[in-house]
Amino acid sequence: MSDNLDALQAALPQLAEGVLVTLQLTVGGAVLAFVVSVGFGLLSISPVAPLRWLSTIVVEFFRGTSLVVQVFWLYYVMPLFGVSMDAVLTGVIALGLNYGAYGAEVVRGSINAVDKGQWEGAKALNMSPLTRMRRIIWPQAWVLMLSGYNNLLIMLIKGTAVALFIGLQDFAYELDELRVDTTTIFAYGIGLLVYYLFALVFSSGLRQLETRARRRLGLSARSAHATAGAAL
């Protein structure tokens, strides 16, 4: 046990650098996934048919193909077409597109779950489509989206480990290096704990956002979660 602890102490600088890379992938991927999900989620309910078709094609493509294969394509195949990116940017883009596609379904489902009476009332007030979405529909759908986004964010954190396949020295990579100097149980036991803490911190942050959003609408936790469950 003491040998494992000594090896862990010696590996702490490398593990810290790996944690930083994983955080970069998580934050960058989450931001891009949010932008992608909102964009294609709104396109999926557009009255313009070609825009809906475009959203469906893109979302189903990235949901229906492996994240690992997408990472390989971006990092190893795209340079053949003159598009080269460093490993961190590749990981961020792959995570953002993949989980953004799943998030687009969260956005679409949450918006469609808003009570039809709210849509009809906004139309009766002669609001423009943009004003109707911004002031009436989106604030209610946002509460529903946050539960789905929370689940996707946890999945994205775990998905950052795919960067190991393109040689990126993230936390998963450094864990594998630690395993060589210690034992499999010890190294990956630390990995389980650290990834759990990642998920706990980010998930708690989104729960706080959800609580604030509910309060703005005067919703109780029970009613909001029940509606979110129906939407998802």
PDB file of C-alpha atoms in Angstrom:
ATOM      1  CA  MET A   1       0.000   0.000   0.000  1.00  0.00           C
ATOM      2  CA  SER A   2       2.816   2.391   0.860  1.00  0.00           C
ATOM      3  CA  ASP A   3       4.362   1.785  -2.566  1.00  0.00           C
ATOM      4  CA  ASN A   4       1.063   2.738  -4.193  1.00  0.00           C
ATOM      5  CA  LEU A   5       0.866   5.929  -2.156  1.00  0.00           C
ATOM      6  CA  ASP A   6       4.440   6.842  -3.033  1.00  0.00           C
ATOM      7  CA  ALA A   7       3.695   6.306  -6.731  1.00  0.00           C
ATOM      8  CA  LEU A   8       0.535   8.371  -6.410  1.00  0.00           C
ATOM      9  CA  GLN A   9       2.428  11.226  -4.798  1.00  0.00           C
ATOM     10  CA  ALA A  10       5.014  11.165  -7.555  1.00  0.00           C
ATOM     11  CA  ALA A  11       2.280  11.141 -10.217  1.00  0.00           C
ATOM     12  CA  LEU A  12       0.230  14.000  -8.738  1.00  0.00           C
ATOM     13  CA  PRO A  13       1.602  16.700 -11.110  1.00  0.00           C
ATOM     14  CA  GLN A  14       0.748  14.584 -14.142  1.00  0.00           C
ATOM     15  CA  LEU A  15      -2.661  13.699 -12.729  1.00  0.00           C
ATOM     16  CA  ALA A  16      -3.356  17.389 -12.113  1.00  0.00           C
ATOM     17  CA  GLU A  17      -2.477  18.185 -15.721  1.00  0.00           C
ATOM     18  CA  GLY A  18      -4.782  15.373 -16.824  1.00  0.00           C
ATOM     19  CA  VAL A  19      -7.596  16.777 -14.715  1.00  0.00           C
ATOM     20  CA  LEU A  20      -7.093  20.175 -16.339  1.00  0.00           C
ATOM     21  CA  VAL A  21      -7.338  18.656 -19.826  1.00  0.00           C
ATOM     22  CA  THR A  22     -10.481  16.762 -18.833  1.00  0.00           C
ATOM     23  CA  LEU A  23     -12.009  19.977 -17.502  1.00  0.00           C
ATOM     24  CA  GLN A  24     -11.192  21.737 -20.774  1.00  0.00           C
ATOM     25  CA  LEU A  25     -12.907  18.960 -22.704  1.00  0.00           C
ATOM     26  CA  THR A  26     -15.894  19.022 -20.363  1.00  0.00           C
ATOM     27  CA  VAL A  27     -16.466  22.764 -20.359  1.00  0.00           C
ATOM     28  CA  GLY A  28     -15.690  23.256 -24.045  1.00  0.00           C
ATOM     29  CA  GLY A  29     -17.745  20.262 -25.087  1.00  0.00           C
ATOM     30  CA  ALA A  30     -20.665  21.313 -22.881  1.00  0.00           C
ATOM     31  CA  VAL A  31     -20.732  24.861 -24.271  1.00  0.00           C
ATOM     32  CA  LEU A  32     -20.632  23.637 -27.866  1.00  0.00           C
ATOM     33  CA  ALA A  33     -23.230  20.945 -27.125  1.00  0.00           C
ATOM     34  CA  PHE A  34     -25.566  23.580 -25.693  1.00  0.00           C
ATOM     35  CA  VAL A  35     -25.228  25.794 -28.775  1.00  0.00           C
ATOM     36  CA  VAL A  36     -25.739  22.839 -31.113  1.00  0.00           C
ATOM     37  CA  SER A  37     -28.708  21.517 -29.137  1.00  0.00           C
ATOM     38  CA  VAL A  38     -30.520  24.851 -29.072  1.00  0.00           C
ATOM     39  CA  GLY A  39     -29.838  25.531 -32.742  1.00  0.00           C
ATOM     40  CA  PHE A  40     -30.975  22.188 -34.081  1.00  0.00           C
ATOM     41  CA  GLY A  41     -33.692  21.827 -31.447  1.00  0.00           C
ATOM     42  CA  LEU A  42     -35.303  25.040 -32.672  1.00  0.00           C
ATOM     43  CA  LEU A  43     -34.815  24.050 -36.302  1.00  0.00           C
ATOM     44  CA  SER A  44     -36.635  20.792 -35.606  1.00  0.00           C
ATOM     45  CA  ILE A  45     -39.847  22.698 -34.810  1.00  0.00           C
ATOM     46  CA  SER A  46     -39.435  25.240 -37.604  1.00  0.00           C
ATOM     47  CA  PRO A  47     -42.441  25.762 -39.902  1.00  0.00           C
ATOM     48  CA  VAL A  48     -39.990  25.625 -42.828  1.00  0.00           C
ATOM     49  CA  ALA A  49     -39.820  21.988 -43.921  1.00  0.00           C
ATOM     50  CA  PRO A  50     -36.235  21.994 -45.348  1.00  0.00           C
ATOM     51  CA  LEU A  51     -34.931  23.309 -42.022  1.00  0.00           C
ATOM     52  CA  ARG A  52     -36.721  20.524 -40.165  1.00  0.00           C
ATOM     53  CA  TRP A  53     -35.262  17.972 -42.576  1.00  0.00           C
ATOM     54  CA  LEU A  54     -31.780  19.406 -42.104  1.00  0.00           C
ATOM     55  CA  SER A  55     -32.136  19.161 -38.325  1.00  0.00           C
ATOM     56  CA  THR A  56     -33.365  15.583 -38.525  1.00  0.00           C
ATOM     57  CA  ILE A  57     -30.501  14.481 -40.790  1.00  0.00           C
ATOM     58  CA  VAL A  58     -27.775  16.092 -38.668  1.00  0.00           C
ATOM     59  CA  VAL A  59     -29.207  14.972 -35.327  1.00  0.00           C
ATOM     60  CA  GLU A  60     -29.804  11.390 -36.417  1.00  0.00           C
ATOM     61  CA  PHE A  61     -26.345  11.185 -37.999  1.00  0.00           C
ATOM     62  CA  PHE A  62     -24.493  12.191 -34.846  1.00  0.00           C
ATOM     63  CA  ARG A  63     -26.778  10.179 -32.581  1.00  0.00           C
ATOM     64  CA  GLY A  64     -26.527   7.132 -34.810  1.00  0.00           C
ATOM     65  CA  THR A  65     -22.760   6.967 -35.161  1.00  0.00           C
ATOM     66  CA  SER A  66     -20.162   6.136 -32.537  1.00  0.00           C
ATOM     67  CA  LEU A  67     -18.453   8.944 -30.647  1.00  0.00           C
ATOM     68  CA  VAL A  68     -15.155   7.076 -30.977  1.00  0.00           C
ATOM     69  CA  VAL A  69     -15.514   6.886 -34.762  1.00  0.00           C
ATOM     70  CA  GLN A  70     -16.391  10.594 -34.878  1.00  0.00           C
ATOM     71  CA  VAL A  71     -13.230  11.416 -32.918  1.00  0.00           C
ATOM     72  CA  PHE A  72     -11.137   9.281 -35.297  1.00  0.00           C
ATOM     73  CA  TRP A  73     -12.667  10.980 -38.325  1.00  0.00           C
ATOM     74  CA  LEU A  74     -12.014  14.464 -36.999  1.00  0.00           C
ATOM     75  CA  TYR A  75      -8.447  13.720 -35.937  1.00  0.00           C
ATOM     76  CA  TYR A  76      -7.170  11.214 -38.507  1.00  0.00           C
ATOM     77  CA  VAL A  77      -9.367  11.544 -41.608  1.00  0.00           C
ATOM     78  CA  MET A  78     -10.122  15.265 -41.840  1.00  0.00           C
ATOM     79  CA  PRO A  79      -6.398  16.130 -42.263  1.00  0.00           C
ATOM     80  CA  LEU A  80      -6.576  14.204 -45.543  1.00  0.00           C
ATOM     81  CA  PHE A  81      -8.971  16.937 -46.712  1.00  0.00           C
ATOM     82  CA  GLY A  82      -6.713  19.720 -45.448  1.00  0.00           C
ATOM     83  CA  VAL A  83      -8.464  20.255 -42.084  1.00  0.00           C
ATOM     84  CA  SER A  84      -6.169  19.666 -39.118  1.00  0.00           C
ATOM     85  CA  MET A  85      -6.928  20.356 -35.454  1.00  0.00           C
ATOM     86  CA  ASP A  86      -5.074  19.745 -32.237  1.00  0.00           C
ATOM     87  CA  ALA A  87      -6.254  16.979 -29.952  1.00  0.00           C
ATOM     88  CA  VAL A  88      -8.077  19.175 -27.421  1.00  0.00           C
ATOM     89  CA  LEU A  89     -10.052  21.019 -30.095  1.00  0.00           C
ATOM     90  CA  THR A  90     -10.867  17.718 -31.768  1.00  0.00           C
ATOM     91  CA  GLY A  91     -12.197  16.321 -28.506  1.00  0.00           C
ATOM     92  CA  VAL A  92     -14.273  19.425 -27.823  1.00  0.00           C
ATOM     93  CA  ILE A  93     -15.846  19.399 -31.285  1.00  0.00           C
ATOM     94  CA  ALA A  94     -16.577  15.663 -31.198  1.00  0.00           C
ATOM     95  CA  LEU A  95     -18.167  15.865 -27.751  1.00  0.00           C
ATOM     96  CA  GLY A  96     -20.100  19.009 -28.634  1.00  0.00           C
ATOM     97  CA  LEU A  97     -21.559  17.586 -31.839  1.00  0.00           C
ATOM     98  CA  ASN A  98     -22.371  14.175 -30.398  1.00  0.00           C
ATOM     99  CA  TYR A  99     -24.015  15.287 -27.169  1.00  0.00           C
ATOM    100  CA  GLY A 100     -25.454  18.375 -28.849  1.00  0.00           C
ATOM    101  CA  ALA A 101     -27.404  16.030 -31.129  1.00  0.00           C
ATOM    102  CA  TYR A 102     -28.880  14.292 -28.101  1.00  0.00           C
ATOM    103  CA  GLY A 103     -29.527  17.691 -26.525  1.00  0.00           C
ATOM    104  CA  ALA A 104     -31.461  18.814 -29.599  1.00  0.00           C
ATOM    105  CA  GLU A 105     -34.044  16.154 -28.767  1.00  0.00           C
ATOM    106  CA  VAL A 106     -34.192  17.467 -25.202  1.00  0.00           C
ATOM    107  CA  VAL A 107     -34.868  20.978 -26.518  1.00  0.00           C
ATOM    108  CA  ARG A 108     -37.480  19.793 -28.996  1.00  0.00           C
ATOM    109  CA  GLY A 109     -39.275  17.617 -26.454  1.00  0.00           C
ATOM    110  CA  SER A 110     -39.238  20.330 -23.768  1.00  0.00           C
ATOM    111  CA  ILE A 111     -40.650  22.994 -26.088  1.00  0.00           C
ATOM    112  CA  ASN A 112     -43.362  20.640 -27.320  1.00  0.00           C
ATOM    113  CA  ALA A 113     -44.212  19.780 -23.709  1.00  0.00           C
ATOM    114  CA  VAL A 114     -45.214  23.372 -22.909  1.00  0.00           C
ATOM    115  CA  ASP A 115     -48.975  23.471 -22.475  1.00  0.00           C
ATOM    116  CA  LYS A 116     -50.799  24.247 -25.724  1.00  0.00           C
ATOM    117  CA  GLY A 117     -52.816  26.861 -23.890  1.00  0.00           C
ATOM    118  CA  GLN A 118     -49.645  28.900 -23.471  1.00  0.00           C
ATOM    119  CA  TRP A 119     -49.084  28.881 -27.223  1.00  0.00           C
ATOM    120  CA  GLU A 120     -52.681  29.812 -27.930  1.00  0.00           C
ATOM    121  CA  GLY A 121     -52.679  32.570 -25.309  1.00  0.00           C
ATOM    122  CA  ALA A 122     -49.524  34.101 -26.770  1.00  0.00           C
ATOM    123  CA  LYS A 123     -51.049  34.016 -30.242  1.00  0.00           C
ATOM    124  CA  ALA A 124     -54.225  35.632 -28.906  1.00  0.00           C
ATOM    125  CA  LEU A 125     -52.075  38.497 -27.592  1.00  0.00           C
ATOM    126  CA  ASN A 126     -50.791  38.953 -31.161  1.00  0.00           C
ATOM    127  CA  MET A 127     -47.168  38.265 -30.194  1.00  0.00           C
ATOM    128  CA  SER A 128     -44.658  37.662 -32.961  1.00  0.00           C
ATOM    129  CA  PRO A 129     -43.150  34.154 -33.110  1.00  0.00           C
ATOM    130  CA  LEU A 130     -39.845  35.438 -31.723  1.00  0.00           C
ATOM    131  CA  THR A 131     -41.482  37.314 -28.835  1.00  0.00           C
ATOM    132  CA  ARG A 132     -43.752  34.360 -28.115  1.00  0.00           C
ATOM    133  CA  MET A 133     -40.789  32.031 -27.873  1.00  0.00           C
ATOM    134  CA  ARG A 134     -38.607  34.415 -25.853  1.00  0.00           C
ATOM    135  CA  ARG A 135     -41.165  35.587 -23.312  1.00  0.00           C
ATOM    136  CA  ILE A 136     -43.658  32.746 -22.969  1.00  0.00           C
ATOM    137  CA  ILE A 137     -42.496  29.392 -24.296  1.00  0.00           C
ATOM    138  CA  TRP A 138     -38.734  29.340 -23.678  1.00  0.00           C
ATOM    139  CA  PRO A 139     -38.809  30.189 -19.931  1.00  0.00           C
ATOM    140  CA  GLN A 140     -41.195  27.285 -19.314  1.00  0.00           C
ATOM    141  CA  ALA A 141     -39.335  24.889 -21.600  1.00  0.00           C
ATOM    142  CA  TRP A 142     -36.017  25.873 -19.988  1.00  0.00           C
ATOM    143  CA  VAL A 143     -37.105  24.367 -16.678  1.00  0.00           C
ATOM    144  CA  LEU A 144     -37.819  21.089 -18.427  1.00  0.00           C
ATOM    145  CA  MET A 145     -34.581  21.137 -20.409  1.00  0.00           C
ATOM    146  CA  LEU A 146     -32.339  21.416 -17.369  1.00  0.00           C
ATOM    147  CA  SER A 147     -33.141  17.919 -16.138  1.00  0.00           C
ATOM    148  CA  GLY A 148     -32.247  16.463 -19.532  1.00  0.00           C
ATOM    149  CA  TYR A 149     -29.146  18.633 -19.798  1.00  0.00           C
ATOM    150  CA  ASN A 150     -28.047  17.407 -16.380  1.00  0.00           C
ATOM    151  CA  ASN A 151     -28.108  13.792 -17.538  1.00  0.00           C
ATOM    152  CA  LEU A 152     -26.297  14.648 -20.765  1.00  0.00           C
ATOM    153  CA  LEU A 153     -23.605  16.591 -18.924  1.00  0.00           C
ATOM    154  CA  ILE A 154     -22.818  13.588 -16.740  1.00  0.00           C
ATOM    155  CA  MET A 155     -22.621  11.415 -19.863  1.00  0.00           C
ATOM    156  CA  LEU A 156     -20.347  14.002 -21.511  1.00  0.00           C
ATOM    157  CA  ILE A 157     -17.977  13.974 -18.533  1.00  0.00           C
ATOM    158  CA  LYS A 158     -17.624  10.217 -18.853  1.00  0.00           C
ATOM    159  CA  GLY A 159     -17.329  10.569 -22.615  1.00  0.00           C
ATOM    160  CA  THR A 160     -14.216  12.739 -22.319  1.00  0.00           C
ATOM    161  CA  ALA A 161     -12.230   9.540 -21.822  1.00  0.00           C
ATOM    162  CA  VAL A 162     -12.468   8.864 -25.584  1.00  0.00           C
ATOM    163  CA  ALA A 163      -9.721  11.468 -26.007  1.00  0.00           C
ATOM    164  CA  LEU A 164      -7.383   8.719 -24.850  1.00  0.00           C
ATOM    165  CA  PHE A 165      -7.765   7.132 -28.300  1.00  0.00           C
ATOM    166  CA  ILE A 166      -6.130  10.104 -30.041  1.00  0.00           C
ATOM    167  CA  GLY A 167      -3.238  10.285 -27.611  1.00  0.00           C
ATOM    168  CA  LEU A 168      -4.537  13.206 -25.588  1.00  0.00           C
ATOM    169  CA  GLN A 169      -3.053  13.118 -22.104  1.00  0.00           C
ATOM    170  CA  ASP A 170      -6.263  13.672 -20.180  1.00  0.00           C
ATOM    171  CA  PHE A 171      -7.115  12.244 -16.778  1.00  0.00           C
ATOM    172  CA  ALA A 172      -7.977   8.811 -18.222  1.00  0.00           C
ATOM    173  CA  TYR A 173      -4.563   8.695 -19.912  1.00  0.00           C
ATOM    174  CA  GLU A 174      -2.757   9.611 -16.695  1.00  0.00           C
ATOM    175  CA  LEU A 175      -4.733   6.970 -14.799  1.00  0.00           C
ATOM    176  CA  ASP A 176      -3.486   4.346 -17.215  1.00  0.00           C
ATOM    177  CA  GLU A 177       0.055   5.562 -16.632  1.00  0.00           C
ATOM    178  CA  LEU A 178      -0.491   5.375 -12.871  1.00  0.00           C
ATOM    179  CA  ARG A 179      -1.743   1.800 -13.239  1.00  0.00           C
ATOM    180  CA  VAL A 180       1.676   0.766 -14.556  1.00  0.00           C
ATOM    181  CA  ASP A 181       3.374   1.971 -11.369  1.00  0.00           C
ATOM    182  CA  THR A 182       0.709   0.805  -8.911  1.00  0.00           C
ATOM    183  CA  THR A 183      -2.120  -1.701  -9.300  1.00  0.00           C
ATOM    184  CA  THR A 184      -5.204  -1.764 -11.477  1.00  0.00           C
ATOM    185  CA  ILE A 185      -7.557  -1.630  -8.486  1.00  0.00           C
ATOM    186  CA  PHE A 186      -5.721   1.299  -6.890  1.00  0.00           C
ATOM    187  CA  ALA A 187      -5.383   3.403 -10.062  1.00  0.00           C
ATOM    188  CA  TYR A 188      -8.886   2.923 -11.369  1.00  0.00           C
ATOM    189  CA  GLY A 189     -10.333   3.186  -7.874  1.00  0.00           C
ATOM    190  CA  ILE A 190      -8.951   6.726  -7.814  1.00  0.00           C
ATOM    191  CA  GLY A 191     -10.402   7.242 -11.280  1.00  0.00           C
ATOM    192  CA  LEU A 192     -13.875   6.224 -10.122  1.00  0.00           C
ATOM    193  CA  LEU A 193     -13.699   8.652  -7.233  1.00  0.00           C
ATOM    194  CA  VAL A 194     -12.451  11.610  -9.289  1.00  0.00           C
ATOM    195  CA  TYR A 195     -14.951  11.128 -12.114  1.00  0.00           C
ATOM    196  CA  TYR A 196     -17.709  10.832  -9.531  1.00  0.00           C
ATOM    197  CA  LEU A 197     -16.625  14.142  -7.997  1.00  0.00           C
ATOM    198  CA  PHE A 198     -16.601  15.751 -11.459  1.00  0.00           C
ATOM    199  CA  ALA A 199     -20.156  14.587 -12.064  1.00  0.00           C
ATOM    200  CA  LEU A 200     -21.295  15.615  -8.586  1.00  0.00           C
ATOM    201  CA  VAL A 201     -19.965  19.176  -8.887  1.00  0.00           C
ATOM    202  CA  PHE A 202     -21.330  19.840 -12.379  1.00  0.00           C
ATOM    203  CA  SER A 203     -24.638  18.131 -11.635  1.00  0.00           C
ATOM    204  CA  SER A 204     -25.088  20.197  -8.472  1.00  0.00           C
ATOM    205  CA  GLY A 205     -24.501  23.362 -10.481  1.00  0.00           C
ATOM    206  CA  LEU A 206     -27.238  22.475 -12.951  1.00  0.00           C
ATOM    207  CA  ARG A 207     -29.595  21.556 -10.133  1.00  0.00           C
ATOM    208  CA  GLN A 208     -29.067  25.031  -8.706  1.00  0.00           C
ATOM    209  CA  LEU A 209     -29.930  26.540 -12.092  1.00  0.00           C
ATOM    210  CA  GLU A 210     -33.032  24.372 -12.233  1.00  0.00           C
ATOM    211  CA  THR A 211     -34.103  25.487  -8.764  1.00  0.00           C
ATOM    212  CA  ARG A 212     -33.720  29.155  -9.707  1.00  0.00           C
ATOM    213  CA  ALA A 213     -35.626  28.629 -12.949  1.00  0.00           C
ATOM    214  CA  ARG A 214     -38.481  26.930 -11.074  1.00  0.00           C
ATOM    215  CA  ARG A 215     -38.675  29.743  -8.570  1.00  0.00           C
ATOM    216  CA  ARG A 216     -38.949  32.332 -11.336  1.00  0.00           C
ATOM    217  CA  LEU A 217     -41.974  30.493 -12.678  1.00  0.00           C
ATOM    218  CA  GLY A 218     -43.418  29.800  -9.243  1.00  0.00           C
ATOM    219  CA  LEU A 219     -43.177  26.027  -9.710  1.00  0.00           C
ATOM    220  CA  SER A 220     -42.697  23.491  -6.944  1.00  0.00           C
ATOM    221  CA  ALA A 221     -39.959  20.894  -7.256  1.00  0.00           C
ATOM    222  CA  ARG A 222     -42.502  18.087  -7.525  1.00  0.00           C
ATOM    223  CA  SER A 223     -44.544  19.649 -10.297  1.00  0.00           C
ATOM    224  CA  ALA A 224     -41.449  20.633 -12.287  1.00  0.00           C
ATOM    225  CA  HIS A 225     -39.896  17.179 -12.109  1.00  0.00           C
ATOM    226  CA  ALA A 226     -43.181  15.526 -13.013  1.00  0.00           C
ATOM    227  CA  THR A 227     -43.510  17.713 -16.090  1.00  0.00           C
ATOM    228  CA  ALA A 228     -39.874  17.149 -17.021  1.00  0.00           C
ATOM    229  CA  GLY A 229     -40.367  13.408 -16.790  1.00  0.00           C
ATOM    230  CA  ALA A 230     -43.325  13.642 -19.132  1.00  0.00           C
ATOM    231  CA  ALA A 231     -41.320  15.707 -21.615  1.00  0.00           C
ATOM    232  CA  LEU A 232     -38.361  13.307 -21.654  1.00  0.00           C
TER     233      LEU A 232
END
